[in-house]
Amino acid sequence: MRRSQRIVLTLLAVASGAGIASFLWSYHAKQQGLEDGDVTGRLGVALALVALAWGFWSQFDGRREGEREQPLSASADLVARRMRQHWEAAEDLHRLNDDHALSVAWRSDTSGLSLDLPAVREVAATWESAAEQPPSAAAPPAVGDELAGEGADLAQILRERIPTGRLVILGRAGSGKTVLVERLLHGMLGWRSAGGPAHVRIPLGSWPLEGPDLDAWMASYLIRLEPSLRSFAPRNHGRRVRRADALLDEGLIVPVLDGFDELPLGARRHVLRKISAALRAKRPLVLVSRPDEYREAVEAPDGSGRHLLPGAAAVELLPVPADQAAKYLRQKEGDWDELQQSLGTDSPVGAALSSPLTLFLCRTAYERAALAPGASPGELLDTARFRDELALRTHLFEAFLPAVYRESRAEQQPPWSAERADRALRHLARHRRATASVVGSGTDLSWWQLHHLGPRIRRRLAWAISLMVAIPWLLSGVKNPDVLPSALFASLVLFGFGHAVLRHPTAGRGPAAGLGWHWRWIPIPAGFGALMGAAMAHVHVEAGDLPEEPVSYVVFAALFACLGAVICGWRPRKADRDRPVTPLSLLRQDRRTFLACQLTWTLIITLTFSSILAPSVWSSLPRLDQTGIGYGELLLAVAQVFLLLAGFGMAVGFIAAYCQTACGHFALACLGHGLTGRTPLRLLVFLDDAHHRGVLRQVGGTYEFRHVELRRHLAAED
């Protein structure tokens, strides 16, 4: 047993003993006619409260000190384990079920947006000389001054040939950057040793520009990934330094900053300045961006030069070779002969079909099983209709959804037409973009986040509800001038409070997976429950409903202590979304948790009020003959009161379960989106069907748009 646990148990025993002793002495004093009985009882209650508060604080402080003793490297191992679990849950993240999957090739950047390898080695040498340490002999010697390879080779290149650990990955839209980053993370996790740095993908697009600085935001992202990083680091890192901040400062977290091109131009330059300022800390990192957006951030606004990322090498993704593209297309039955002759050329179709995304869209839209009547792949060669690569890409995006929804799946009931599916997916994409300020940017469609509203709707709703609450108070003050100042003050307070709450919502709760004991929140509620039970017993004793004996106080104190412990300690557990789960299984777990939580609260409310009324009913039984009320009438009245209490308990339980789980919010989201005709009412069934059709992909317990470009197209983004 830990020292903090022994302290808690000791102080709880002291508190319980003090409370029982005070009530026994109070009872004895009243029997003997002593005047100090009530004073002694109050002192005993005060002593019990102090002991319980001390025990609670000792438990919290002991747990915090115990967490401090854990080395920082253990937290890095925990983060790496989380990333590995995520990879295992999403091992088919980018698998297209092909016999010949496309492999992304890359080479050193030749546009001058980064340092060459000799310059990178010089920067690393200055780092080592500044630290007065000899060069590391563990890394293999660098060979050559050029970088080239494909697929998972990038992890080995980053580890063995880039001594600074800083890398910039440049690629056009749809060129396969996301696939390459996932393979890089998987490779670095395989190379990682216990206690070493852990590479973590951090989506830069969700960074609020008006919020905290980059380091503080990355620490907050790590805490969302692993909540235990909120605890304090060992004292040698600072008195009140969180583990997430210490991991970043010590270089035990290597950020893989994805979505750099999604930031505005000014923010991209600010991020580069922040990274440059971290040169002194020799922090390794990986940055992923499109070439044009990265060039705008690197080049000075006045054209005086370029501000390159210090110590960073860069690779650019190469187009898919014509032979690989042809082999990829021919995996599906179709008339690909005409297109094959144009692959690898400078024509619009040759330029467009040089990226994995457009090849996937083309193969899906023009395979023979999904081909529309009168259409053929040869129509893509019409230069009058498709004058450039952008026009052809837009056409492929437009043809994608009708192709995948042309055939109804056998288990789909009812069938969704292509028009209805297109309307629903476009609405979900716009809704995802509008709620990015609350849930962060990205391509995911988590069902427990679909209830959030966009800023415009939320602003209108905040004004409407706040005015509806405040205006009645203001009107009551106008009708009665005597209370006008207080009514005006109340209306302003209600309006401001409601407006502030509705305008700035939180991210909300995630799915729950059953109920469990939260031991750290039990001592104080149990203590207050015991005191409340003793006070309730005293009320019944004074009313003559209970005998003036210690057992009455003990029974009520124990009963209410148990109720207090259950109310605050028996709470939903957060579901582990990194385990092999599906969105449907998470929803089912959350629904079961909702029912269990509602049943628990119903029993608690019913039992509490029944125990309060039971002594009065019991004491009235001997007087029934005097009142003329029969046992049948009393039993009927008790049953009615019990049903009323049970109904009240069910209402309270429903509210408590709604607030502590996510399925209630999702039900409202389905109802709201469905009644307006924007999405089907059976929204999760629709998302699962879209996943099987290839529009969405499943990553653990959430769905994602197959590609960020698909989400941008559906949301009509520029």
XYZ file of C-alpha atoms in Angstrom:
718
model
C 0.000 0.000 0.000
C 1.356 3.428 -0.939
C 2.132 6.018 1.689
C -0.558 8.406 0.383
C -3.167 5.639 0.603
C -2.213 4.872 4.208
C -2.558 8.561 5.063
C -5.988 8.721 3.479
C -7.258 5.617 5.267
C -5.927 6.860 8.587
C -7.552 10.262 8.251
C -10.819 8.759 7.102
C -10.813 6.566 10.189
C -10.143 9.651 12.329
C -12.994 11.502 10.597
C -15.431 8.647 11.048
C -14.418 8.183 14.671
C -14.763 11.890 15.373
C -18.228 12.016 13.848
C -19.480 8.932 15.698
C -17.940 10.075 18.973
C -19.522 13.509 18.667
C -22.992 12.072 18.084
C -22.621 9.596 20.976
C -21.469 12.348 23.320
C -24.317 14.607 22.177
C -26.819 11.831 22.912
C -25.264 11.139 26.328
C -25.194 14.838 27.178
C -28.893 15.235 26.391
C -29.751 12.202 28.521
C -27.809 13.653 31.461
C -29.108 17.171 30.934
C -25.674 18.643 30.227
C -25.547 21.984 28.419
C -22.418 21.366 26.353
C -23.840 18.486 24.283
C -24.699 20.589 21.252
C -21.347 22.401 21.396
C -19.489 19.098 21.484
C -21.536 17.824 18.552
C -20.659 20.894 16.488
C -16.977 20.531 17.343
C -17.078 16.885 16.302
C -18.650 17.769 12.965
C -16.053 20.479 12.387
C -13.249 18.052 13.230
C -14.698 15.484 10.802
C -14.849 18.065 8.009
C -11.265 19.174 8.594
C -10.036 15.572 8.675
C -11.857 14.707 5.459
C -10.534 17.788 3.650
C -7.024 17.007 4.871
C -7.347 13.411 3.725
C -8.572 14.457 0.311
C -5.734 16.934 -0.140
C -3.186 14.374 1.099
C -4.459 11.890 -1.445
C -4.293 14.428 -4.253
C -0.874 15.736 -3.201
C 0.491 12.211 -2.671
C -0.723 11.136 -6.081
C 0.827 14.228 -7.647
C 4.166 13.573 -5.929
C 4.019 9.938 -7.019
C 3.518 11.046 -10.614
C 6.492 13.396 -10.314
C 8.750 10.486 -9.414
C 8.107 8.794 -12.766
C 11.001 9.552 -15.181
C 10.308 11.632 -18.257
C 11.483 8.857 -20.566
C 8.558 6.719 -19.352
C 6.165 9.375 -20.644
C 7.924 9.310 -24.019
C 7.482 5.526 -24.098
C 3.792 5.986 -23.305
C 3.344 8.440 -26.196
C 5.153 6.052 -28.553
C 2.877 3.235 -27.412
C -0.147 5.429 -28.142
C 1.128 6.170 -31.647
C 1.797 2.482 -32.235
C -1.737 1.618 -31.103
C -3.088 4.231 -33.490
C -1.089 2.731 -36.319
C -2.340 -0.774 -35.536
C -5.932 0.499 -35.427
C -5.417 2.192 -38.789
C -3.095 -0.295 -40.476
C -5.315 -0.226 -43.571
C -5.453 3.571 -43.486
C -4.319 3.992 -47.059
C -4.693 0.464 -48.351
C -6.733 0.422 -51.543
C -7.054 -3.376 -51.674
C -4.846 -3.460 -54.763
C -2.494 -6.140 -55.943
C -0.161 -3.343 -57.040
C -0.372 -0.392 -54.666
C 1.306 2.821 -55.760
C 4.617 3.574 -54.067
C 5.544 7.218 -53.599
C 9.044 8.076 -54.873
C 11.045 11.138 -53.792
C 14.367 12.885 -54.275
C 16.316 15.846 -52.903
C 14.720 19.248 -53.390
C 16.258 21.048 -56.372
C 14.393 24.370 -56.135
C 16.631 25.927 -53.478
C 14.017 25.789 -50.705
C 16.342 23.937 -48.331
C 19.969 23.299 -47.486
C 21.939 20.607 -49.268
C 23.375 17.725 -47.272
C 26.906 19.219 -46.841
C 25.347 22.387 -45.371
C 23.136 20.282 -43.096
C 26.206 18.437 -41.833
C 27.926 21.755 -41.124
C 24.951 22.906 -39.047
C 25.051 19.637 -37.100
C 28.786 20.106 -36.522
C 28.201 23.575 -35.056
C 25.602 22.087 -32.705
C 28.086 19.474 -31.486
C 30.927 21.985 -31.092
C 28.669 24.386 -29.195
C 27.792 21.572 -26.811
C 31.504 20.575 -26.599
C 30.639 16.990 -27.382
C 32.330 14.675 -29.907
C 30.299 13.574 -32.943
C 28.112 10.578 -32.289
C 29.681 7.300 -33.400
C 26.357 5.449 -33.343
C 25.067 6.902 -36.618
C 26.379 5.307 -39.838
C 28.568 7.517 -42.036
C 26.753 9.645 -44.597
C 27.129 8.511 -48.186
C 26.652 10.939 -51.073
C 25.096 14.374 -51.178
C 21.775 13.464 -52.759
C 18.638 11.927 -51.313
C 16.498 9.543 -53.319
C 14.253 6.595 -52.625
C 10.646 5.554 -52.324
C 8.134 4.503 -49.704
C 9.457 3.429 -46.308
C 13.088 4.227 -47.229
C 12.579 7.759 -45.926
C 12.687 6.648 -42.271
C 16.131 5.087 -42.740
C 17.366 8.127 -44.681
C 16.199 10.502 -41.953
C 17.868 8.428 -39.255
C 21.180 7.713 -40.981
C 21.906 10.591 -43.366
C 20.332 13.729 -41.874
C 22.241 14.417 -38.626
C 20.060 17.370 -37.587
C 16.875 15.296 -37.754
C 15.126 18.138 -39.615
C 13.320 17.337 -42.832
C 10.863 19.131 -45.115
C 8.569 16.988 -47.281
C 7.246 18.852 -50.323
C 4.576 17.540 -52.642
C 1.688 18.714 -54.764
C -1.930 18.127 -53.844
C -2.718 14.428 -54.114
C 0.919 13.420 -54.576
C 0.897 11.027 -51.606
C 2.312 13.131 -48.757
C -0.054 11.595 -46.190
C 0.926 8.055 -47.183
C 4.611 8.944 -46.980
C 4.215 10.547 -43.546
C 2.413 7.482 -42.178
C 5.163 5.212 -43.460
C 7.778 7.550 -42.011
C 6.114 7.448 -38.583
C 5.822 3.678 -38.726
C 9.487 3.343 -39.642
C 10.686 5.706 -36.904
C 8.601 3.838 -34.320
C 10.294 0.630 -35.427
C 13.771 2.163 -35.063
C 13.021 3.799 -31.714
C 14.697 2.455 -28.576
C 13.167 2.569 -25.076
C 13.356 6.050 -23.599
C 14.280 7.659 -26.913
C 12.493 10.417 -28.857
C 9.035 9.618 -30.237
C 7.808 11.046 -33.550
C 4.252 12.414 -33.290
C 2.155 13.733 -36.163
C 0.673 17.139 -35.281
C -1.834 18.714 -37.733
C -0.815 22.356 -38.035
C -4.100 23.259 -39.681
C -5.867 22.997 -36.307
C -3.584 25.553 -34.643
C -5.719 28.574 -33.570
C -3.793 31.614 -34.789
C -5.211 33.873 -32.076
C -4.636 31.315 -29.323
C -1.447 30.135 -27.588
C 1.958 30.119 -29.217
C 3.147 27.097 -31.161
C 4.969 25.344 -28.308
C 2.058 25.743 -25.868
C -0.396 24.517 -28.494
C 1.735 21.460 -29.319
C 1.850 20.667 -25.597
C -1.956 20.935 -25.435
C -2.237 18.613 -28.446
C -0.013 16.054 -26.714
C -2.205 16.265 -23.604
C -5.291 15.532 -25.721
C -3.420 12.573 -27.186
C -2.330 11.314 -23.748
C -4.088 13.002 -20.770
C -1.450 11.798 -18.276
C 0.979 14.351 -19.764
C -0.973 17.039 -17.899
C 0.719 16.008 -14.645
C 3.877 17.724 -13.428
C 7.316 16.648 -14.607
C 10.124 15.747 -12.152
C 11.290 18.703 -10.096
C 14.606 19.026 -11.930
C 12.591 20.285 -14.942
C 10.861 23.022 -12.938
C 8.440 23.425 -10.085
C 5.173 23.438 -12.069
C 6.204 22.275 -15.551
C 3.826 19.876 -17.264
C 5.183 16.667 -18.707
C 4.087 17.661 -22.211
C 6.135 20.884 -22.035
C 9.128 19.035 -20.576
C 8.997 16.386 -23.322
C 9.117 19.094 -25.987
C 11.896 21.017 -24.219
C 14.034 17.890 -23.812
C 13.541 16.805 -27.433
C 11.813 13.561 -26.462
C 8.941 14.441 -28.803
C 9.793 14.991 -32.461
C 6.874 16.919 -34.011
C 5.850 15.932 -37.529
C 4.055 19.142 -38.525
C 1.542 18.210 -41.205
C -0.755 20.629 -43.043
C 1.680 23.569 -43.134
C 0.079 24.741 -46.391
C -3.344 24.990 -44.692
C -2.174 27.975 -42.617
C -2.490 31.558 -43.921
C 0.648 33.119 -45.377
C 1.390 35.280 -42.332
C 0.949 32.320 -39.997
C 3.287 30.161 -42.091
C 6.033 32.756 -41.801
C 5.380 32.998 -38.055
C 5.739 29.223 -37.707
C 9.044 29.273 -39.571
C 10.325 32.019 -37.253
C 9.310 29.951 -34.225
C 11.112 26.919 -35.595
C 14.195 28.998 -36.349
C 14.160 30.292 -32.776
C 14.306 26.676 -31.608
C 17.707 26.225 -33.315
C 19.410 26.702 -29.972
C 17.493 23.749 -28.569
C 18.612 21.572 -31.517
C 15.054 20.316 -31.859
C 14.495 17.803 -34.684
C 11.270 18.024 -36.633
C 9.546 17.120 -39.881
C 7.526 19.666 -41.862
C 5.035 18.683 -44.592
C 3.764 21.199 -47.144
C 2.972 21.926 -50.748
C 5.887 23.484 -52.646
C 4.214 26.776 -53.652
C 2.908 27.553 -50.167
C 6.266 26.725 -48.615
C 8.066 28.925 -51.137
C 5.833 31.886 -50.268
C 6.672 31.432 -46.587
C 10.410 31.040 -47.177
C 10.878 33.983 -49.527
C 11.141 37.446 -47.971
C 8.186 39.774 -48.732
C 10.484 42.421 -50.216
C 12.249 39.898 -52.468
C 15.573 40.371 -50.677
C 16.233 36.657 -50.236
C 15.061 33.451 -48.646
C 14.758 32.528 -44.995
C 15.534 28.825 -45.089
C 14.657 26.530 -42.233
C 17.960 26.111 -40.314
C 19.520 22.678 -40.542
C 16.711 21.154 -42.601
C 17.046 19.012 -45.677
C 14.108 18.665 -48.057
C 12.712 16.045 -50.387
C 10.114 16.512 -53.094
C 7.679 13.838 -54.168
C 7.982 12.649 -57.770
C 5.166 12.000 -60.248
C 4.010 8.428 -60.734
C 5.884 6.836 -63.670
C 3.812 5.992 -66.730
C 4.364 2.230 -66.452
C 3.251 2.145 -62.811
C 0.230 4.320 -63.619
C -0.792 2.004 -66.471
C -0.385 -1.081 -64.297
C -2.453 0.573 -61.565
C -5.316 1.444 -63.936
C -5.419 -2.024 -65.464
C -6.163 -3.608 -62.101
C -9.787 -2.691 -62.854
C -11.531 -3.736 -66.039
C -11.922 -0.840 -68.454
C -10.893 0.654 -71.815
C -7.532 2.075 -70.734
C -5.662 1.747 -74.054
C -6.264 5.331 -75.183
C -5.267 6.775 -71.816
C -2.144 4.637 -71.608
C -0.683 6.347 -74.672
C -0.966 9.756 -72.992
C 0.480 8.767 -69.607
C 3.790 10.457 -68.854
C 3.294 13.178 -71.493
C 2.860 16.940 -71.089
C -0.802 16.815 -72.098
C -3.485 17.748 -69.517
C -4.426 14.100 -69.006
C -0.763 13.094 -68.680
C -0.098 15.811 -66.099
C -3.277 15.065 -64.168
C -2.750 11.288 -64.052
C 0.707 11.595 -62.539
C -0.470 11.676 -58.904
C -1.917 8.817 -56.809
C -5.118 10.728 -56.007
C -6.149 11.466 -59.597
C -5.263 7.937 -60.654
C -7.537 6.586 -57.924
C -10.366 8.925 -58.983
C -9.953 8.040 -62.653
C -9.896 4.292 -62.046
C -12.973 4.505 -59.804
C -14.970 6.701 -62.201
C -14.152 4.804 -65.412
C -13.948 1.174 -64.407
C -16.395 -0.846 -66.455
C -18.553 -1.902 -63.496
C -19.321 1.729 -62.543
C -19.201 3.366 -65.981
C -22.127 5.608 -66.893
C -23.960 4.959 -70.168
C -22.196 6.650 -73.077
C -19.035 7.461 -71.080
C -15.528 6.126 -71.660
C -12.036 6.963 -70.400
C -11.180 8.307 -73.834
C -13.273 11.423 -73.203
C -10.503 12.691 -70.924
C -8.368 13.241 -74.046
C -10.728 15.953 -75.304
C -8.514 19.056 -74.979
C -11.391 21.361 -75.962
C -13.371 20.177 -72.942
C -10.418 19.757 -70.593
C -7.956 22.507 -71.436
C -5.687 22.100 -68.439
C -4.934 19.849 -65.502
C -7.240 21.765 -63.126
C -10.293 21.267 -65.347
C -9.600 17.556 -65.627
C -9.097 17.160 -61.867
C -12.385 18.972 -61.236
C -14.163 16.623 -63.646
C -12.732 13.562 -61.920
C -13.912 14.835 -58.532
C -17.386 15.465 -59.969
C -17.514 11.980 -61.516
C -16.303 10.187 -58.401
C -19.485 10.165 -56.285
C -21.911 9.247 -59.109
C -19.616 6.342 -59.968
C -19.437 4.875 -56.467
C -23.177 5.357 -55.842
C -24.318 4.088 -59.237
C -24.729 0.537 -57.947
C -26.818 -0.134 -54.823
C -25.220 -2.396 -52.247
C -27.256 -5.520 -51.428
C -27.369 -4.848 -47.663
C -28.205 -1.161 -48.074
C -31.766 -0.413 -46.965
C -33.025 2.020 -48.086
C -30.805 2.793 -51.089
C -29.277 6.270 -51.337
C -29.182 7.921 -54.716
C -26.052 9.666 -55.964
C -27.766 13.062 -55.637
C -28.790 12.452 -52.031
C -25.361 11.091 -51.105
C -23.668 14.051 -52.786
C -25.886 16.500 -50.855
C -25.211 14.745 -47.555
C -21.449 14.516 -48.038
C -21.215 18.145 -49.145
C -23.133 19.201 -46.048
C -20.864 17.138 -43.803
C -17.767 18.595 -45.462
C -19.032 22.165 -45.001
C -20.063 21.382 -41.436
C -16.590 19.976 -40.755
C -14.994 23.137 -42.122
C -17.351 25.414 -40.155
C -16.668 23.660 -36.830
C -12.887 23.563 -37.260
C -12.497 26.277 -34.602
C -14.042 23.905 -32.014
C -12.857 20.412 -32.990
C -9.776 21.352 -35.029
C -9.213 21.117 -38.752
C -8.824 17.804 -40.514
C -10.694 15.229 -42.544
C -12.226 13.207 -39.696
C -15.972 12.783 -39.151
C -16.234 11.684 -35.520
C -19.871 10.972 -34.672
C -19.478 12.436 -31.164
C -18.518 15.815 -32.690
C -21.261 16.171 -35.296
C -23.540 18.097 -32.901
C -21.327 21.187 -32.905
C -22.597 24.279 -34.718
C -20.744 26.624 -37.010
C -19.764 30.108 -35.771
C -22.534 31.872 -37.698
C -25.366 29.631 -36.462
C -23.918 29.589 -32.955
C -23.772 33.394 -32.913
C -27.402 33.723 -33.995
C -28.508 31.082 -31.502
C -26.610 32.834 -28.709
C -28.354 36.140 -29.445
C -31.792 34.529 -29.721
C -31.640 32.447 -26.522
C -29.985 35.193 -24.484
C -32.660 37.697 -25.505
C -35.447 35.187 -24.782
C -34.089 34.751 -21.247
C -33.354 38.425 -20.546
C -36.409 40.156 -22.046
C -38.999 38.734 -19.566
C -36.980 40.105 -16.656
C -36.737 43.470 -18.357
C -40.492 43.540 -19.054
C -41.274 42.701 -15.426
C -39.179 45.684 -14.392
C -41.002 47.973 -16.835
C -44.380 46.881 -15.432
C -43.209 47.430 -11.847
C -40.894 50.477 -11.653
C -39.977 49.644 -8.057
C -37.987 46.582 -9.143
C -36.693 48.076 -12.391
C -33.013 48.386 -11.259
C -32.832 44.810 -9.987
C -34.702 43.483 -13.059
C -32.372 45.391 -15.384
C -29.346 44.021 -13.538
C -30.718 40.438 -13.666
C -31.498 40.697 -17.380
C -28.005 41.992 -18.161
C -26.372 39.237 -16.107
C -28.475 36.496 -17.725
C -27.899 37.896 -21.203
C -24.140 38.168 -20.719
C -23.823 34.744 -19.123
C -25.935 32.991 -21.768
C -24.201 34.800 -24.607
C -20.745 33.933 -23.288
C -21.594 30.255 -22.753
C -23.260 29.754 -26.136
C -20.698 31.711 -28.141
C -17.701 29.781 -26.785
C -18.528 26.067 -26.565
C -16.057 23.388 -25.542
C -15.061 20.415 -27.655
C -17.536 18.218 -25.770
C -17.288 14.708 -24.387
C -15.981 11.702 -26.208
C -17.617 8.263 -26.199
C -17.782 6.397 -22.897
C -17.205 2.704 -22.238
C -19.021 1.653 -19.107
C -19.038 2.941 -15.542
C -16.143 2.710 -13.133
C -14.948 3.964 -9.781
C -13.008 7.238 -9.661
C -11.500 6.785 -6.228
C -9.871 10.184 -5.893
C -13.294 11.922 -5.904
C -14.922 9.717 -3.226
C -13.654 10.898 0.217
C -15.169 14.398 0.327
C -18.631 13.431 -1.120
C -18.779 10.421 1.199
C -17.935 12.610 4.181
C -20.500 15.258 3.322
C -23.031 12.509 2.692
C -22.372 11.078 6.156
C -22.858 14.489 7.750
C -26.031 15.070 5.737
C -27.343 11.672 6.805
C -26.627 12.441 10.442
C -28.401 15.795 10.108
C -31.384 14.105 8.441
C -31.512 11.547 11.253
C -31.444 14.396 13.775
C -34.442 16.019 12.041
C -36.396 12.749 12.246
C -35.401 12.295 15.879
C -36.610 15.791 16.743
C -39.888 15.091 14.889
C -40.329 11.850 16.792
C -40.129 9.632 13.696
C -36.996 7.816 14.903
C -35.870 6.733 18.354
C -33.226 8.924 19.934
C -30.504 6.280 19.725
C -27.026 6.251 18.157
C -28.000 3.521 15.707
C -30.374 5.936 13.941
C -27.534 8.374 13.270
C -25.127 5.608 12.240
C -27.565 4.022 9.770
C -28.463 7.315 8.100
C -24.821 8.461 8.041
C -23.687 5.196 6.401
C -26.556 5.270 3.884
C -25.927 8.837 2.766
C -22.149 8.301 2.720
C -22.662 5.462 0.257
C -24.972 7.635 -1.826
C -22.427 10.464 -1.930
C -19.667 8.057 -2.929
C -21.788 6.571 -5.728
C -22.876 9.980 -7.064
C -19.333 11.330 -7.439
C -17.250 8.169 -7.715
C -19.331 5.883 -9.961
C -18.830 7.690 -13.252
C -18.408 6.844 -16.964
C -14.995 5.711 -18.178
C -13.539 7.274 -21.283
C -13.405 4.841 -24.198
C -9.966 3.943 -25.510
C -10.283 4.946 -29.167
C -6.809 3.605 -29.996
C -7.938 0.016 -29.501
C -9.316 -2.018 -32.431
C -12.811 -0.496 -32.352
C -15.321 0.726 -34.919
C -17.611 3.766 -34.823
C -20.620 1.483 -34.382
C -19.037 -0.402 -31.471
C -18.143 2.899 -29.769
C -21.725 4.103 -30.190
C -23.091 0.868 -28.729
C -20.743 1.129 -25.734
C -21.788 4.722 -25.188
C -25.492 3.820 -25.382
C -25.033 1.069 -22.801
C -23.186 3.542 -20.598
C -26.047 6.020 -21.036
C -28.603 3.446 -19.862
C -26.423 2.326 -16.946
C -25.836 5.928 -15.876
C -29.536 6.765 -16.085
C -30.468 3.641 -14.095
C -27.863 4.471 -11.444
C -29.118 8.011 -10.970
C -32.741 6.844 -10.953
C -32.000 4.395 -8.151
C -29.997 7.003 -6.231
C -32.703 9.679 -6.391
C -35.493 7.215 -5.598
C -33.587 5.627 -2.712
C -32.536 8.993 -1.267
C -35.995 10.542 -1.145
C -37.593 7.261 -0.097
C -35.196 7.004 2.837
C -36.083 10.552 3.821
C -39.833 9.834 3.758
C -39.711 6.270 5.137
C -39.361 7.182 8.854
C -42.346 9.524 8.663
C -44.477 6.810 7.039
C -43.296 4.209 9.528
C -44.028 6.419 12.523
C -47.530 7.162 11.213
C -48.590 3.486 11.100
C -49.660 3.311 14.786
C -51.868 6.401 14.307
C -53.815 5.135 11.267
C -56.833 4.143 13.385
C -57.061 7.651 14.781
C -56.979 9.291 11.364
C -59.473 6.928 9.717
C -57.084 6.003 6.890
C -56.871 2.334 6.012
C -53.776 0.363 5.141
C -54.920 0.044 1.522
C -55.235 3.800 1.114
C -51.833 4.337 2.723
C -50.250 1.732 0.477
C -51.792 3.391 -2.583
C -50.521 6.801 -1.501
C -47.038 5.395 -0.852
C -47.035 3.728 -4.281
C -48.057 6.991 -5.954
C -45.317 8.906 -4.136
C -42.804 6.185 -5.029
C -43.769 6.348 -8.712
C -43.505 10.130 -8.593
C -40.026 9.875 -7.067
C -39.030 7.260 -9.643
C -40.219 9.533 -12.460
C -38.294 12.435 -10.999
C -35.247 10.184 -10.648
C -35.543 9.090 -14.277
C -35.655 12.728 -15.396
C -32.592 13.608 -13.330
C -30.869 10.443 -14.541
C -31.597 11.298 -18.161
C -30.055 14.746 -17.750
C -27.014 13.330 -15.929
C -26.503 10.596 -18.527
C -26.920 13.086 -21.366
C -24.229 15.331 -19.891
C -21.779 12.482 -19.203
C -22.055 10.561 -22.499
C -21.981 11.435 -26.190
C -24.806 9.401 -27.753
C -27.462 11.961 -26.723
C -25.648 14.742 -28.553
C -25.275 12.484 -31.591
C -29.001 11.698 -31.557
C -29.787 15.425 -31.595
C -27.308 15.915 -34.438
C -28.938 13.136 -36.496
C -32.356 14.633 -35.806
C -31.291 18.164 -36.677
C -29.426 17.256 -39.858
C -32.076 14.733 -40.888
C -35.201 16.865 -40.412
C -33.700 19.612 -42.573
C -33.095 17.066 -45.350
C -29.338 17.549 -45.373
C -28.384 14.027 -44.287
C -30.219 10.726 -43.752
C -31.703 10.198 -40.316
C -29.671 6.991 -39.990
C -26.473 8.975 -40.254
C -24.041 6.375 -38.923
C -25.433 3.751 -41.319
C -24.902 6.214 -44.165
C -21.300 6.884 -43.064
C -20.607 3.158 -42.828
C -21.974 2.686 -46.336
C -19.773 5.533 -47.613
C -16.818 3.790 -45.992
C -17.542 0.530 -47.821
C -17.888 2.429 -51.106
C -14.447 4.027 -50.699
C -15.563 7.632 -50.119
C -14.563 7.518 -46.463
C -11.956 5.492 -44.661
C -12.169 4.140 -41.141
C -9.440 4.950 -38.637
C -10.221 3.182 -35.385
C -13.473 4.583 -34.048
C -13.880 7.428 -36.514
C -14.412 7.987 -40.218
C -12.334 10.291 -42.409
C -12.648 11.648 -45.915
C -10.368 9.585 -48.107
C -8.312 12.642 -48.964
C -8.170 16.245 -47.832
C -8.619 17.336 -51.457
C -11.897 15.416 -51.617
C -13.101 17.208 -48.488
C -12.061 20.562 -49.940
C -13.863 19.828 -53.185
C -17.066 18.808 -51.414
C -16.893 21.874 -49.169
C -16.335 24.076 -52.257
C -13.079 25.487 -50.844
C -10.685 27.432 -53.006
